XYZ file of C-alpha atoms in Angstrom:
511
model
C 0.001 0.001 0.011
C 1.136 3.561 -0.674
C 2.168 5.373 2.472
C 1.059 8.939 3.204
C 3.249 11.132 5.415
C 2.048 13.835 7.806
C 4.808 16.135 9.086
C 5.451 19.459 10.818
C 8.318 21.897 10.331
C 9.293 24.324 13.110
C 5.769 24.321 14.569
C 5.528 26.513 17.680
C 2.753 27.743 19.945
C 2.998 30.243 22.774
C 0.307 30.812 25.374
C 0.521 33.689 27.905
C 3.683 32.951 29.890
C 4.129 29.454 28.447
C 6.015 28.193 25.377
C 3.773 25.189 24.738
C 5.571 24.014 21.553
C 8.992 25.066 20.323
C 10.185 24.333 16.760
C 8.614 20.885 16.506
C 9.715 18.745 13.553
C 7.516 15.669 13.705
C 6.504 13.087 11.120
C 4.384 9.949 10.949
C 3.327 7.746 8.036
C 0.234 5.628 7.435
C 0.600 2.037 8.567
C 2.378 3.003 11.844
C 1.259 2.716 15.442
C 3.167 5.491 17.209
C 2.992 6.508 20.873
C 3.487 10.133 21.821
C 4.707 10.346 25.423
C 5.789 13.030 27.864
C 5.079 14.385 31.313
C 1.948 16.511 31.782
C 2.617 19.865 30.138
C 5.255 18.394 27.809
C 3.280 19.485 24.748
C 2.014 16.186 23.383
C -1.703 17.085 23.587
C -0.942 20.565 22.189
C 0.814 19.009 19.183
C -2.046 16.570 18.618
C -4.508 19.482 18.724
C -2.437 21.256 16.048
C -2.651 18.152 13.827
C -6.405 17.834 14.426
C -7.112 21.523 13.745
C -8.008 22.454 17.309
C -4.999 24.755 17.873
C -5.172 27.251 14.971
C -2.641 29.767 16.307
C 0.498 27.778 15.519
C 3.470 29.151 13.589
C 5.564 27.005 11.271
C 4.168 24.617 8.678
C 2.303 21.305 8.367
C 2.753 19.052 5.336
C 0.715 16.214 3.865
C 3.331 14.307 1.901
C 5.306 17.231 0.444
C 2.390 19.621 0.108
C 1.899 22.330 2.765
C -1.592 22.331 4.325
C -3.372 24.670 6.710
C -4.881 22.934 9.743
C -6.707 25.863 11.315
C -10.027 24.135 12.004
C -11.154 20.539 12.728
C -12.833 20.528 9.302
C -9.441 21.337 7.686
C -7.885 18.402 9.514
C -10.704 15.991 8.596
C -10.360 16.922 4.915
C -6.688 15.939 5.225
C -7.673 12.601 6.780
C -6.756 13.474 10.387
C -9.282 12.382 13.034
C -9.039 12.523 16.834
C -10.888 10.650 19.607
C -10.579 12.537 22.891
C -10.404 10.991 26.358
C -13.732 12.504 27.519
C -15.958 10.333 25.346
C -19.199 11.480 27.012
C -18.726 15.101 25.992
C -18.006 14.134 22.360
C -21.329 12.337 21.787
C -25.013 13.283 21.789
C -26.516 10.986 24.474
C -30.119 11.312 23.311
C -29.356 10.425 19.690
C -28.893 6.908 18.379
C -25.545 5.293 17.671
C -26.055 5.677 13.912
C -27.047 9.350 14.216
C -23.876 10.037 16.192
C -21.739 8.195 13.643
C -23.066 10.205 10.667
C -23.198 13.517 12.592
C -20.081 14.832 10.778
C -21.918 14.419 7.459
C -24.647 16.733 8.689
C -22.029 19.382 9.532
C -19.829 18.976 6.423
C -22.594 18.361 3.833
C -24.780 21.332 4.628
C -26.350 21.374 1.165
C -28.283 18.146 1.724
C -31.241 18.999 3.952
C -33.155 15.701 3.628
C -32.249 12.560 5.577
C -32.978 9.026 4.459
C -33.313 7.273 7.809
C -32.744 3.821 6.328
C -29.452 5.069 4.955
C -28.533 6.619 8.330
C -28.830 3.233 10.070
C -27.245 1.421 7.123
C -24.194 3.731 7.214
C -23.954 3.424 11.012
C -23.980 -0.371 10.754
C -21.390 -0.319 7.962
C -18.972 1.751 10.088
C -19.383 -0.614 13.073
C -18.868 -3.639 10.805
C -15.532 -2.188 9.705
C -14.464 -2.463 13.345
C -15.817 -6.054 13.539
C -18.379 -4.954 16.156
C -21.519 -7.062 16.076
C -25.102 -5.795 16.339
C -25.418 -7.835 19.543
C -22.691 -5.706 21.142
C -23.669 -2.296 19.697
C -26.993 -1.861 17.964
C -26.921 1.105 15.567
C -30.463 2.035 16.665
C -29.628 2.124 20.417
C -29.432 5.425 22.284
C -25.847 6.379 23.088
C -26.873 7.161 26.682
C -27.477 3.413 27.207
C -23.929 2.378 26.213
C -20.908 1.649 28.400
C -17.859 3.959 28.211
C -15.998 1.336 26.179
C -18.812 1.068 23.636
C -19.107 4.873 23.413
C -15.432 4.953 22.548
C -16.032 2.426 19.754
C -18.813 4.645 18.411
C -16.379 7.571 18.305
C -13.789 5.462 16.454
C -16.458 4.278 14.003
C -17.440 7.901 13.480
C -13.790 8.895 12.898
C -12.988 6.234 10.301
C -16.269 6.551 8.406
C -15.002 9.571 6.496
C -11.510 9.803 5.049
C -9.170 8.726 7.855
C -5.453 8.228 7.298
C -4.300 9.389 10.733
C -6.280 8.463 13.872
C -5.254 10.129 17.157
C -6.372 8.310 20.342
C -6.015 10.456 23.484
C -5.726 8.337 26.637
C -8.051 5.709 25.117
C -7.631 3.061 27.833
C -7.998 5.340 30.903
C -11.648 4.388 31.618
C -11.439 0.782 30.372
C -11.217 -2.589 32.088
C -8.499 -5.072 31.086
C -10.916 -6.938 28.799
C -12.152 -3.712 27.188
C -8.542 -2.608 26.648
C -7.822 -5.940 24.918
C -10.829 -5.425 22.633
C -9.677 -1.868 21.815
C -6.209 -3.153 20.909
C -7.759 -5.699 18.530
C -9.572 -2.853 16.749
C -6.388 -0.726 16.639
C -4.368 -3.586 15.159
C -7.074 -4.203 12.557
C -7.126 -0.552 11.454
C -3.336 -0.400 11.303
C -2.739 -3.665 9.418
C -5.845 -4.013 7.225
C -6.731 -0.371 6.504
C -3.213 1.143 6.529
C -4.267 3.836 9.039
C -1.608 5.537 11.182
C -2.527 5.392 14.881
C -1.116 8.086 17.174
C -1.519 6.746 20.699
C -1.289 9.063 23.738
C -1.133 7.191 27.048
C 0.499 7.360 30.450
C 0.255 3.567 30.767
C 3.704 2.740 29.472
C 3.250 -1.040 29.629
C 0.399 -0.651 27.139
C 2.599 1.394 24.834
C 5.162 -1.414 24.825
C 2.387 -3.876 23.987
C 0.609 -2.050 21.157
C 3.048 0.458 19.572
C 5.970 0.040 17.162
C 7.710 3.299 18.070
C 7.359 6.244 20.431
C 8.041 9.970 20.218
C 9.179 11.664 23.430
C 8.299 15.278 24.264
C 9.594 17.356 27.144
C 8.905 21.005 28.056
C 7.411 21.789 24.653
C 10.289 20.256 22.690
C 10.555 17.042 20.708
C 13.344 14.941 22.240
C 13.331 12.107 19.664
C 11.521 9.141 18.127
C 12.608 5.634 19.086
C 11.785 2.107 17.905
C 10.229 -0.244 20.439
C 12.400 -3.334 20.679
C 11.988 -6.442 22.814
C 14.547 -4.979 25.212
C 12.734 -1.596 25.603
C 11.608 -1.003 29.212
C 9.204 1.417 30.846
C 12.125 2.696 32.967
C 13.994 3.670 29.797
C 10.951 5.589 28.475
C 10.438 7.344 31.838
C 14.025 8.546 31.913
C 13.687 10.020 28.415
C 10.406 11.688 29.428
C 11.832 13.282 32.578
C 15.411 13.845 31.438
C 16.731 12.150 34.566
C 16.738 8.767 36.235
C 13.581 7.973 38.135
C 12.737 5.174 40.535
C 9.067 4.381 39.934
C 8.788 2.591 43.263
C 7.678 5.170 45.821
C 9.565 5.021 49.104
C 7.964 6.848 51.996
C 9.007 7.253 55.576
C 7.025 5.381 58.209
C 4.248 7.478 59.741
C 3.011 6.772 63.278
C -0.527 5.388 63.089
C -2.964 6.514 65.784
C -6.448 5.511 66.885
C -9.329 4.658 64.584
C -10.803 7.886 63.238
C -13.292 6.640 60.631
C -15.230 3.407 60.191
C -18.279 1.843 58.585
C -20.543 -0.882 59.952
C -22.627 -2.999 57.523
C -22.725 -0.106 55.067
C -24.795 -0.742 51.915
C -25.758 1.620 49.108
C -29.545 1.800 48.786
C -29.595 0.557 45.185
C -27.184 -2.288 45.838
C -24.068 -0.788 44.279
C -22.053 -1.620 47.421
C -23.023 -4.193 50.059
C -22.257 -4.825 53.724
C -19.019 -2.815 53.938
C -17.126 -3.005 57.226
C -13.896 -1.006 57.164
C -11.867 1.287 59.378
C -8.972 3.708 58.940
C -6.724 5.225 61.617
C -5.059 8.613 62.044
C -1.957 8.861 59.863
C -2.929 5.674 57.979
C -3.233 5.348 54.193
C -5.862 2.711 53.476
C -6.034 1.232 49.976
C -9.201 0.125 48.168
C -8.294 -2.356 45.412
C -10.421 -4.034 42.756
C -11.001 -4.278 39.021
C -13.046 -1.763 37.025
C -16.696 -2.270 38.053
C -15.878 -3.842 41.444
C -17.564 -0.935 43.299
C -14.601 1.241 44.341
C -16.017 4.517 42.991
C -19.473 3.666 44.285
C -18.019 3.044 47.758
C -16.158 6.367 47.699
C -19.346 8.230 46.732
C -21.368 6.397 49.381
C -18.812 7.353 52.053
C -19.137 10.963 50.872
C -22.947 11.034 51.048
C -23.478 11.189 47.280
C -25.435 7.904 47.372
C -28.057 7.031 49.985
C -27.104 4.176 52.272
C -28.045 1.942 55.170
C -25.700 0.877 57.975
C -23.398 3.181 59.916
C -20.676 5.707 59.057
C -18.732 6.701 62.169
C -16.239 9.576 62.631
C -14.337 9.881 65.926
C -16.881 7.603 67.629
C -19.876 9.666 66.454
C -22.333 8.235 63.933
C -22.852 10.532 60.950
C -26.077 11.105 59.039
C -24.763 11.916 55.570
C -27.757 12.969 53.516
C -25.627 14.575 50.790
C -22.052 15.679 50.021
C -22.642 19.048 51.755
C -23.194 17.236 55.060
C -19.985 15.217 54.440
C -18.027 18.466 53.951
C -19.486 19.874 57.179
C -18.203 16.770 58.952
C -14.692 17.307 57.510
C -14.778 14.553 54.879
C -13.163 15.235 51.487
C -13.525 13.390 48.177
C -11.222 13.780 45.183
C -13.374 11.984 42.556
C -12.283 9.892 39.560
C -13.921 12.185 36.991
C -12.034 15.314 37.995
C -13.263 17.472 35.059
C -16.906 16.612 35.792
C -16.884 16.447 39.583
C -13.511 17.407 41.066
C -12.908 20.931 39.721
C -14.857 23.793 38.180
C -13.160 23.838 34.783
C -14.659 27.184 33.711
C -13.365 28.914 36.865
C -9.873 30.136 37.743
C -7.212 28.249 39.679
C -7.577 30.697 42.589
C -11.351 30.232 42.828
C -11.068 26.445 42.692
C -8.472 26.403 45.484
C -10.929 28.201 47.798
C -14.138 26.553 46.558
C -14.426 23.893 49.313
C -14.047 26.400 52.169
C -15.455 29.714 50.981
C -16.556 30.675 54.490
C -12.873 31.007 55.444
C -12.449 33.683 52.773
C -15.537 35.740 53.559
C -16.019 38.935 55.555
C -19.703 38.813 56.421
C -21.308 37.973 53.028
C -18.440 39.281 50.879
C -15.522 37.243 49.548
C -12.133 38.676 50.561
C -10.326 38.534 47.221
C -6.978 39.274 48.880
C -7.323 36.137 51.075
C -8.346 34.043 48.053
C -5.314 35.317 46.144
C -2.897 34.589 49.004
C -4.368 31.123 49.496
C -3.948 30.383 45.773
C -0.332 31.571 45.720
C 0.547 29.422 48.747
C -1.004 26.228 47.342
C 0.323 26.748 43.802
C 3.810 26.912 45.329
C 3.416 24.037 47.811
C 1.656 21.734 45.340
C 4.003 22.619 42.447
C 1.062 23.538 40.185
C 2.314 24.544 36.738
C 0.186 27.546 35.718
C 1.086 30.929 34.183
C -1.233 32.727 36.621
C -3.573 32.218 39.558
C -6.272 33.534 37.204
C -5.717 30.785 34.600
C -8.905 28.784 33.866
C -8.571 25.253 35.202
C -9.699 23.753 31.859
C -6.462 25.034 30.321
C -4.232 23.138 32.783
C -2.791 19.679 32.081
C -4.466 16.666 33.712
C -1.860 16.368 36.477
C -2.163 20.037 37.391
C -5.962 19.827 37.399
C -5.620 16.940 39.864
C -3.336 18.983 42.123
C -5.940 21.770 42.174
C -8.645 19.182 42.998
C -6.570 18.077 45.997
C -5.516 21.617 46.982
C -9.055 22.873 47.466
C -9.567 20.218 50.161
C -6.278 20.997 51.882
C -7.526 24.535 52.329
C -10.713 23.123 53.877
C -8.690 21.324 56.593
C -10.525 17.974 56.581
C -10.004 14.894 58.793
C -10.628 12.137 56.222
C -9.447 12.353 52.625
C -10.954 9.955 50.045
C -9.082 9.638 46.718
C -10.771 7.810 43.811
C -8.294 6.918 41.021
C -6.227 10.084 41.699
C -3.513 9.274 39.123
C -5.862 8.456 36.226
C -4.468 10.168 33.123
C -1.491 11.517 35.085
C 2.130 11.043 34.023
C 4.878 9.598 36.226
C 6.267 12.999 37.204
C 2.925 14.367 38.401
C 2.202 10.979 39.993
C 5.265 11.402 42.224
C 4.022 14.863 43.255
C 0.565 13.440 44.112
C 2.161 10.607 46.139
C 4.208 13.159 48.089
C 1.085 15.207 48.656
C -0.901 12.223 50.000
C 2.048 11.290 52.197
C 2.033 14.812 53.695
C -1.736 14.597 54.342
C -1.216 11.375 56.321
C 1.799 12.866 58.090
C -0.464 15.650 59.428
C -2.446 12.940 61.233
C -5.312 12.755 58.742
C -6.852 9.480 57.607
C -6.522 8.686 53.890
C -8.596 6.274 51.780
C -6.984 5.601 48.384
C -9.013 3.701 45.769
C -7.357 2.550 42.541
C -7.094 -0.419 40.173
C -3.327 0.250 39.913
C -2.014 -2.404 42.299
C 1.587 -1.166 42.140
C 0.451 2.178 43.536
C -1.332 0.472 46.433
C 1.786 -1.557 47.254
C 3.962 1.544 47.158
C 1.743 3.924 49.105
C -0.624 2.218 51.550
C -0.498 0.580 55.000
C -3.467 -1.774 54.535
C -5.656 -2.772 51.607
C -9.291 -3.817 51.300
C -9.958 -5.676 48.061
C -13.400 -5.243 46.482
C -15.253 -7.723 44.290
C -18.851 -7.421 43.038
C -19.703 -4.524 45.364
C -18.355 -6.112 48.564
C -15.034 -6.567 50.381
C -13.409 -9.885 49.506
C -10.216 -9.463 51.575
C -8.296 -7.273 54.000
C -4.495 -7.308 53.517
C -1.490 -5.792 55.266
C 0.443 -4.071 52.468
C 3.963 -5.070 53.526
C 2.885 -8.730 53.662
C 1.118 -8.975 50.291
C 1.864 -8.754 46.570
C 0.185 -8.126 43.199
C -0.709 -11.779 42.676
C -2.567 -11.980 45.975
C -4.443 -8.706 45.317
C -5.459 -10.003 41.863
C -6.604 -13.333 43.344
C -9.089 -11.569 45.612
C -10.009 -9.041 42.873
C -11.405 -11.832 40.680
C -13.454 -13.398 43.482
C -10.993 -15.424 45.574
C -12.163 -15.966 49.144
C -10.243 -15.009 52.269
C -10.648 -17.311 55.220
C -11.679 -15.732 58.500
C -8.842 -14.643 60.727
C -6.247 -14.296 57.949
C -5.629 -10.629 58.810
C -4.688 -9.713 62.359
């Protein structure tokens, strides 16, 4: 098959106070699967947005083969065969339209002259696009409402939509972040099919380096807005090698923390069940200065447990803080009782993306920044400056909108707002999702400091290595309940996985 090359020459972008891209010379050809890696803020997403027409203010040039092209709008990019599937799949689809309507939606935008729709053709074209991905009608029916689909299936709809029109270059932004292991495997089968059978170039952005080694043939490293190099993935390539290129220094991924004295029990649940059955009969406790892990596969009930503990879901049973039973009717009552939740979906639930960094850092404790009924802007500003410095938030200004920060910096802001609120129990739900190894280290240090202050920490994640590195004890969840309690220093990944898939722990195994 003929190969088509997409390349950039001296492409640069400058935002206020930040050189996001500096003289980038990048190229990729159809038939490749290429990873683009770098720490948060390295410029990889900015470069991908240039290629997909979402960053029109670039300088330099973009070429399709040897012909210069202007990629100033997404329509420009699509006409050149460049399509992108963003990480936030929910915001990219119309939930109340059918699968087929979502798949052909670009036609309605790009073919404005044709005002009449043949509905049989709409469903026929939707089915044809799904068939190209080898997705059966039993799995995704083209007539189903998108709102009824799982995240993994919504992602497949977006990929079907992308390849339906001319697609030579498909950019996947953190595609596996919300997926289970099985769903990731199914995605990789689709990616391999598009690459081998249809000669499409796949540009794969991910912080999960083991996945990059599995699916990609090469990787391009970016750091501080510059392109460091492009490297072949060999059998001998390791994640440690990639991390060192990303950070420009050696990095030990294993997190080593000093021992923190653990005090009395500060928070516990007794026979806690969510009213609709999402979590069942949860008995757990966490002590002052302790970091308690919640392990389990995607769908095991970790997020549901975190939201139940925070009063977002109605429950039966008891939630006890410092010996006093709480009546958590909603998250507001949890906040009043000094509970904090940093949720998995940070852009939807953890931060106010349309507000500034300074406002977000005071949002959980506005009463501290008020004189009578007026907000003291000077106090808000000082608070923001202090936390930006202590949390190492990379932002050009305290007034920067949170939506313009990288994922890792958004997460630091999500944590920082609760530090200002001075809580007793901190609940983290997948806090490193979509975060690179550099920002991950900062978040680990931050959580360590929270525990060091004598607070109780609950840390829920499906990343077992993180649990082994960070926690004191681990509860493993399976099918909405707790299948095991483990002491971190005495366990390993194999044991956690055994209980994550339904293995039973005999009574009295944990002392």
